[in-house]
Amino acid sequence: MGWLFVHLRGAETIHARAGVFCELFDFFKDVAWTTPVIGIVTFIACAAGMRRHLQPLRQLSKQAERTAPGNGHKALRIDQAPSEVQPLVASVNTGFERLVEALEVQRRFTANAAHELRTPAAVVQAGLERLSPSNDVLVLRRETERMGRIVGQLLSLARLEGCNDVVRARLDAARIVRRAAEPLVDLASAAHVRLAFEVEQEPVQVLGTEEAITEIARNLVENAIGDAPANSEVTIGLSRRGLLSIADCGPGIPKDQRNRLFERFWRGSWSSRPGSGLGLAIVAEACQSIEATVQCLNTAGGGARFDVQFATGT
Amino acid sequence: MRILVVEDDESLRRYLRAALVDRGFSIDEAACLDNAIGHVEGVPYDAVVLDLGLPDGDGLSLIETIRRVRGGLPVLVLTARDSIKDRVKGLDTGADDYLVKPFATEELVARIRALLRRPGHVLGTVLTAGNVTLDTVARNAAVAGNPVNLSRHEIATLEQLMRRQGRLVPKDILFDNVYGADGLPETNTIPVHVHHLRKQLAALQANVEIETHRGLGYLLVVPKETP
């Protein structure tokens, strides 16, 4: 450009000016037109290069996005990242590891605390049973029993959360649900409630773990027994497609309360039953761990019904 | 009935002893594995109540000793561990029953009684539930002393229900015990037996009730007023 400027300053006559335009024309014709072309080609090449270069980053961020408590954290692949961002990926990995560790410490703490509380709870319960049953003692006994139940449920919850790498197996849900329901018959009998297990056909093959399926069935049936009026029946249905349906003839669950049902320590205002508020949280956790879904409905008769659809892998 | 209680928590041991002595059992105590092994080798107990977490080792290893010294001695495991893995491991090692802490004393006593009612380990040969009695040797039953007219399979059904009084008898276990291992599924007329049993017992004003839990099994309950 400098050369062009000097050239123009030096030209005084019209002839000279016509010469300048000719030269400018030649200049554009021979050289300058390549500039925008080179620009566009460079731009396209850069964009494509960047895109290719950043593709591993995209994959990394997808992987990072999937990271959540309880679904098996794996470190981000550092070797796939461009060398400029490798230190960043390494730091993110260290950060994740610290979080996973902290969660694990917390989970183990819950498990240990619950475990350690079992024997003292047993001592208190056994001691209270030695006292003559005044009104105060009866209240204390009931509350101690509840405490014992909460301790057990905290342990269950901590155990389920601990299963980071759940390996689902093909299992017979009918057998597991039956084994989970059998010990609850005594509880039902004491509450003057009958249990009925209706299975469409055996075996019912589903994907899951024995622990998760047992927790789901046990907690839902226990709740149903608690809500069922005396002399009624709690039905446990299991379809050949792996749909577990547990229904009682109790008051049912109001629609506006259903979205909070599965939160920990949440107890609905419709229920006067002394519960821990952990049973359904355990169900939700267990369902999540084996990719089953759970929903709350009301039966035609107004009672509560919980439907759990197990994964069948077909 | 002499029972060994192996539990390292002193307060719990004291309460267990008091509760069991009140119900007519005589109790020996052990606070650790070492002590317990000495007891089991020296005394012909009728049952052992065993805590698993002991200061000098795992209670499960005592079960192995017990099985070597006294094969049929019933062991009820009391434990703070309750995962399915732990339960299966406990029962595989040879525990006869499993009770998770905390527990109701009544539940413990009911389970000990159920273990003692097992064949070969009997509170006499006559089982009792409410005003119903069943002579396991003569194979007959009576309500308040009046004989009940029951078939062989019905007596076997009633026996199973009475042995596990107040607890569920799963239908497959009932089937196996009534018809034996060679029983054919087509011969499963247990609902019919139970129906007939109920009618016969009611006719003689028995104060027990047989509950049906469809798809699961049956249990015999004695209403609370009649201990």
Coordinates of N, CA and C in Angstrom, one line a residue, chain B residues 73-200:
Chain B
L73 N -28.3 -78.7 67.5 CA -28.6 -77.6 68.4 C -29.0 -76.3 67.7
P74 N -30.3 -75.9 67.9 CA -30.8 -74.7 67.2 C -30.1 -73.4 67.6
V75 N -29.7 -72.6 66.6 CA -29.0 -71.4 66.8 C -29.9 -70.2 66.2
L76 N -30.2 -69.3 67.1 CA -30.9 -68.1 66.6 C -29.9 -66.9 66.6
V77 N -29.6 -66.4 65.4 CA -28.6 -65.3 65.3 C -29.3 -63.9 65.6
L78 N -28.7 -63.1 66.4 CA -29.1 -61.8 66.7 C -28.1 -60.9 66.1
T79 N -28.4 -59.9 65.3 CA -27.4 -59.2 64.6 C -27.8 -57.8 64.2
A80 N -26.7 -56.9 64.1 CA -27.0 -55.6 63.6 C -26.8 -55.6 62.0
R81 N -26.3 -56.7 61.5 CA -26.1 -56.7 60.0 C -27.4 -57.3 59.4
D82 N -27.9 -56.6 58.4 CA -29.1 -57.1 57.8 C -29.2 -57.0 56.3
S83 N -28.1 -56.9 55.7 CA -28.2 -56.9 54.2 C -28.5 -58.3 53.8
I84 N -29.0 -58.4 52.6 CA -29.4 -59.8 52.1 C -28.2 -60.7 52.1
K85 N -27.0 -60.1 51.7 CA -25.8 -60.9 51.7 C -25.5 -61.5 53.1
D86 N -25.6 -60.6 54.1 CA -25.4 -61.1 55.5 C -26.3 -62.2 55.9
R87 N -27.6 -62.0 55.5 CA -28.6 -63.0 55.9 C -28.3 -64.3 55.3
V88 N -28.0 -64.3 54.0 CA -27.8 -65.5 53.3 C -26.6 -66.2 53.8
K89 N -25.5 -65.4 54.1 CA -24.3 -66.0 54.7 C -24.6 -66.6 56.0
G90 N -25.4 -66.0 56.9 CA -25.7 -66.5 58.2 C -26.5 -67.8 58.1
L91 N -27.5 -67.9 57.2 CA -28.3 -69.1 57.0 C -27.4 -70.2 56.4
D92 N -26.6 -69.8 55.5 CA -25.7 -70.8 54.8 C -24.8 -71.5 55.8
T93 N -24.3 -70.7 56.8 CA -23.4 -71.2 57.8 C -24.1 -72.2 58.7
G94 N -25.4 -72.1 58.7 CA -26.1 -73.1 59.5 C -27.0 -72.4 60.7
A95 N -27.1 -71.1 60.7 CA -28.0 -70.5 61.6 C -29.4 -71.0 61.3
D96 N -30.3 -71.2 62.4 CA -31.6 -71.7 62.1 C -32.6 -70.5 61.9
D97 N -32.3 -69.4 62.5 CA -33.1 -68.2 62.3 C -32.3 -67.0 62.5
Y98 N -32.9 -65.9 62.1 CA -32.1 -64.6 62.0 C -33.0 -63.5 62.5
L99 N -32.6 -62.8 63.5 CA -33.4 -61.7 64.0 C -32.5 -60.4 64.1
V100 N -33.0 -59.3 63.5 CA -32.2 -58.1 63.3 C -32.5 -57.2 64.5
K101 N -31.4 -56.6 65.1 CA -31.6 -55.6 66.1 C -32.1 -54.3 65.6
P102 N -32.8 -53.5 66.3 CA -33.5 -53.9 67.5 C -34.7 -54.8 67.3
F103 N -35.1 -55.5 68.3 CA -36.2 -56.5 68.1 C -37.1 -56.4 69.3
A104 N -38.4 -56.9 69.1 CA -39.3 -57.0 70.3 C -39.0 -58.3 71.0
T105 N -39.0 -58.3 72.3 CA -38.7 -59.5 73.1 C -39.7 -60.6 72.8
E106 N -41.0 -60.2 72.6 CA -42.0 -61.2 72.2 C -41.6 -62.0 71.0
E107 N -41.1 -61.2 70.0 CA -40.6 -61.8 68.7 C -39.5 -62.8 69.0
L108 N -38.6 -62.4 69.8 CA -37.4 -63.3 70.1 C -38.0 -64.6 70.8
V109 N -38.8 -64.4 71.8 CA -39.4 -65.6 72.5 C -40.1 -66.5 71.6
A110 N -41.0 -65.9 70.7 CA -41.8 -66.7 69.8 C -40.8 -67.5 68.9
R111 N -39.8 -66.9 68.4 CA -38.9 -67.6 67.5 C -38.1 -68.7 68.2
I112 N -37.7 -68.4 69.5 CA -37.0 -69.5 70.2 C -38.0 -70.7 70.4
R113 N -39.2 -70.3 70.8 CA -40.2 -71.4 70.9 C -40.4 -72.2 69.6
A114 N -40.4 -71.5 68.5 CA -40.6 -72.1 67.2 C -39.5 -73.1 67.0
L115 N -38.2 -72.7 67.3 CA -37.1 -73.5 67.1 C -37.2 -74.8 68.0
L116 N -37.7 -74.6 69.2 CA -37.8 -75.7 70.1 C -38.9 -76.7 69.7
R117 N -39.8 -76.1 69.0 CA -41.0 -77.0 68.5 C -40.6 -77.9 67.3
R118 N -39.4 -77.7 66.8 CA -39.0 -78.4 65.6 C -38.9 -79.9 66.0
P119 N -39.1 -80.8 64.9 CA -39.0 -82.2 65.2 C -37.6 -82.5 65.7
G120 N -37.6 -83.4 66.6 CA -36.3 -83.8 67.2 C -35.9 -82.9 68.4
H121 N -36.7 -81.8 68.5 CA -36.4 -80.9 69.5 C -37.7 -80.3 70.0
V122 N -38.3 -81.1 70.9 CA -39.7 -80.8 71.1 C -40.0 -80.5 72.5
L123 N -41.0 -79.6 72.7 CA -41.4 -79.3 74.1 C -42.5 -80.4 74.4
G124 N -42.0 -81.6 74.7 CA -42.9 -82.7 74.8 C -43.3 -83.2 73.4
T125 N -44.2 -84.2 73.3 CA -44.6 -84.6 72.0 C -46.0 -84.0 71.6
V126 N -46.5 -83.2 72.6 CA -47.9 -82.6 72.3 C -47.7 -81.1 72.1
L127 N -48.2 -80.7 70.9 CA -48.2 -79.2 70.6 C -49.5 -78.6 71.1
T128 N -49.4 -77.4 71.5 CA -50.6 -76.7 72.0 C -50.7 -75.3 71.4
A129 N -51.9 -74.9 71.0 CA -52.2 -73.6 70.5 C -53.6 -73.2 71.0
G130 N -53.7 -72.3 71.9 CA -55.1 -72.0 72.4 C -55.6 -73.2 73.1
N131 N -56.9 -73.6 72.8 CA -57.4 -74.9 73.4 C -57.3 -76.1 72.4
V132 N -56.4 -75.9 71.4 CA -56.1 -77.0 70.5 C -54.9 -77.7 70.9
T133 N -54.9 -79.1 70.9 CA -53.7 -79.9 71.1 C -53.5 -80.8 70.0
L134 N -52.2 -81.1 69.7 CA -51.9 -82.1 68.7 C -50.8 -83.0 69.2
D135 N -51.1 -84.3 69.2 CA -50.1 -85.3 69.6 C -49.3 -85.7 68.4
T136 N -48.0 -85.3 68.4 CA -47.2 -85.5 67.2 C -46.8 -87.0 67.0
V137 N -47.0 -87.8 68.1 CA -46.6 -89.2 68.0 C -47.9 -90.1 67.6
A138 N -48.9 -89.9 68.4 CA -50.2 -90.6 68.1 C -50.9 -90.1 66.9
R139 N -50.5 -88.9 66.3 CA -51.1 -88.3 65.2 C -52.6 -88.1 65.3
N140 N -53.0 -87.4 66.5 CA -54.4 -87.0 66.6 C -54.4 -85.6 67.2
A141 N -55.6 -85.0 67.0 CA -55.7 -83.6 67.6 C -57.0 -83.5 68.4
A142 N -57.1 -82.6 69.3 CA -58.3 -82.4 70.1 C -58.5 -80.9 70.4
V143 N -59.8 -80.5 70.5 CA -60.1 -79.2 71.0 C -60.7 -79.3 72.3
A144 N -60.1 -78.6 73.3 CA -60.5 -78.7 74.7 C -60.8 -80.1 75.1
G145 N -59.9 -81.1 74.7 CA -60.0 -82.5 75.1 C -60.9 -83.3 74.2
N146 N -61.7 -82.7 73.3 CA -62.6 -83.4 72.4 C -61.9 -83.7 71.1
P147 N -61.8 -85.0 70.8 CA -61.0 -85.4 69.5 C -61.6 -84.8 68.3
V148 N -60.8 -84.4 67.4 CA -61.2 -83.8 66.1 C -61.0 -84.9 65.0
N149 N -62.0 -85.0 64.1 CA -61.9 -86.1 63.1 C -61.1 -85.5 61.9
L150 N -59.8 -85.8 61.8 CA -59.0 -85.3 60.7 C -58.3 -86.4 59.9
S151 N -58.1 -86.1 58.6 CA -57.3 -87.1 57.8 C -55.8 -86.9 58.1
R152 N -55.0 -87.9 57.6 CA -53.6 -87.8 57.8 C -53.0 -86.5 57.3
H153 N -53.4 -86.1 56.1 CA -52.8 -84.9 55.5 C -53.3 -83.6 56.3
E154 N -54.5 -83.7 56.8 CA -55.0 -82.6 57.6 C -54.2 -82.4 58.9
I155 N -53.9 -83.6 59.5 CA -53.1 -83.6 60.8 C -51.8 -83.0 60.5
A156 N -51.2 -83.4 59.3 CA -49.9 -82.9 59.0 C -49.9 -81.4 58.7
T157 N -51.0 -80.9 58.1 CA -51.1 -79.5 57.9 C -51.2 -78.7 59.2
L158 N -52.1 -79.2 60.1 CA -52.3 -78.6 61.4 C -51.0 -78.6 62.2
E159 N -50.2 -79.6 62.1 CA -48.9 -79.7 62.8 C -48.0 -78.6 62.3
Q160 N -47.9 -78.5 61.0 CA -47.0 -77.4 60.5 C -47.4 -76.0 61.0
L161 N -48.7 -75.8 61.0 CA -49.3 -74.5 61.4 C -49.0 -74.3 62.9
M162 N -49.1 -75.3 63.7 CA -48.9 -75.2 65.1 C -47.5 -75.0 65.5
R163 N -46.6 -75.7 64.7 CA -45.2 -75.5 65.0 C -44.7 -74.1 64.8
R164 N -45.3 -73.4 63.8 CA -44.9 -72.0 63.6 C -46.0 -71.0 64.0
Q165 N -46.7 -71.4 65.0 CA -47.8 -70.6 65.5 C -47.5 -69.1 65.4
G166 N -48.4 -68.3 64.8 CA -48.3 -66.9 64.8 C -47.4 -66.4 63.7
R167 N -46.8 -67.4 62.9 CA -45.9 -67.0 61.8 C -46.4 -67.7 60.6
L168 N -46.0 -67.1 59.4 CA -46.5 -67.6 58.2 C -45.8 -69.0 57.9
V169 N -46.7 -69.9 57.4 CA -46.1 -71.1 56.8 C -46.3 -71.0 55.3
P170 N -45.2 -70.7 54.6 CA -45.2 -70.5 53.1 C -45.8 -71.7 52.5
K171 N -46.6 -71.5 51.4 CA -47.3 -72.6 50.8 C -46.5 -73.7 50.3
D172 N -45.3 -73.3 49.7 CA -44.4 -74.4 49.2 C -43.8 -75.2 50.3
I173 N -43.5 -74.6 51.5 CA -43.0 -75.3 52.6 C -44.1 -76.3 53.2
L174 N -45.3 -75.7 53.3 CA -46.4 -76.5 53.8 C -46.6 -77.7 52.8
F175 N -46.6 -77.5 51.6 CA -46.8 -78.6 50.6 C -45.7 -79.7 50.8
D176 N -44.4 -79.2 50.9 CA -43.3 -80.2 51.0 C -43.5 -81.0 52.3
N177 N -43.9 -80.4 53.4 CA -44.0 -81.1 54.6 C -45.3 -82.0 54.7
V178 N -46.3 -81.6 54.0 CA -47.5 -82.4 54.1 C -47.4 -83.6 53.1
Y179 N -46.9 -83.4 52.0 CA -46.9 -84.5 51.0 C -45.5 -85.2 50.9
G180 N -44.5 -84.6 51.5 CA -43.1 -85.1 51.4 C -42.5 -84.7 50.1
A181 N -41.2 -85.0 50.0 CA -40.5 -84.5 48.8 C -41.0 -85.1 47.5
D182 N -41.7 -86.3 47.6 CA -42.1 -86.9 46.3 C -43.6 -86.5 46.0
G183 N -44.1 -85.6 46.7 CA -45.5 -85.1 46.5 C -45.6 -84.5 45.1
L184 N -46.7 -84.9 44.4 CA -46.9 -84.4 43.0 C -47.7 -83.1 43.1
P185 N -47.3 -82.1 42.3 CA -48.1 -80.9 42.4 C -49.6 -81.1 42.2
E186 N -49.9 -82.1 41.4 CA -51.4 -82.3 41.1 C -52.1 -82.7 42.4
T187 N -51.4 -83.3 43.3 CA -52.1 -83.7 44.5 C -52.2 -82.6 45.6
N188 N -51.8 -81.4 45.2 CA -51.9 -80.3 46.1 C -53.3 -79.8 46.4
T189 N -53.9 -80.4 47.4 CA -55.2 -80.0 47.8 C -55.2 -79.3 49.1
I190 N -54.1 -78.6 49.4 CA -54.0 -77.9 50.7 C -55.1 -77.0 51.0
P191 N -55.5 -76.2 50.0 CA -56.6 -75.3 50.3 C -57.9 -76.1 50.8
V192 N -58.1 -77.3 50.2 CA -59.2 -78.1 50.6 C -59.0 -78.6 52.1
H193 N -57.8 -79.0 52.4 CA -57.5 -79.4 53.8 C -57.7 -78.3 54.7
V194 N -57.2 -77.1 54.4 CA -57.4 -76.0 55.3 C -58.8 -75.6 55.5
H195 N -59.6 -75.7 54.4 CA -61.0 -75.4 54.5 C -61.7 -76.4 55.5
H196 N -61.4 -77.6 55.3 CA -62.0 -78.6 56.2 C -61.5 -78.5 57.6
L197 N -60.2 -78.2 57.8 CA -59.7 -78.0 59.1 C -60.4 -76.9 59.8
R198 N -60.6 -75.7 59.1 CA -61.3 -74.6 59.7 C -62.7 -75.0 60.2
K199 N -63.4 -75.8 59.3 CA -64.7 -76.1 59.6 C -64.8 -77.0 60.9
Q200 N -63.9 -78.0 60.9 CA -63.8 -78.9 62.0 C -63.5 -78.2 63.4

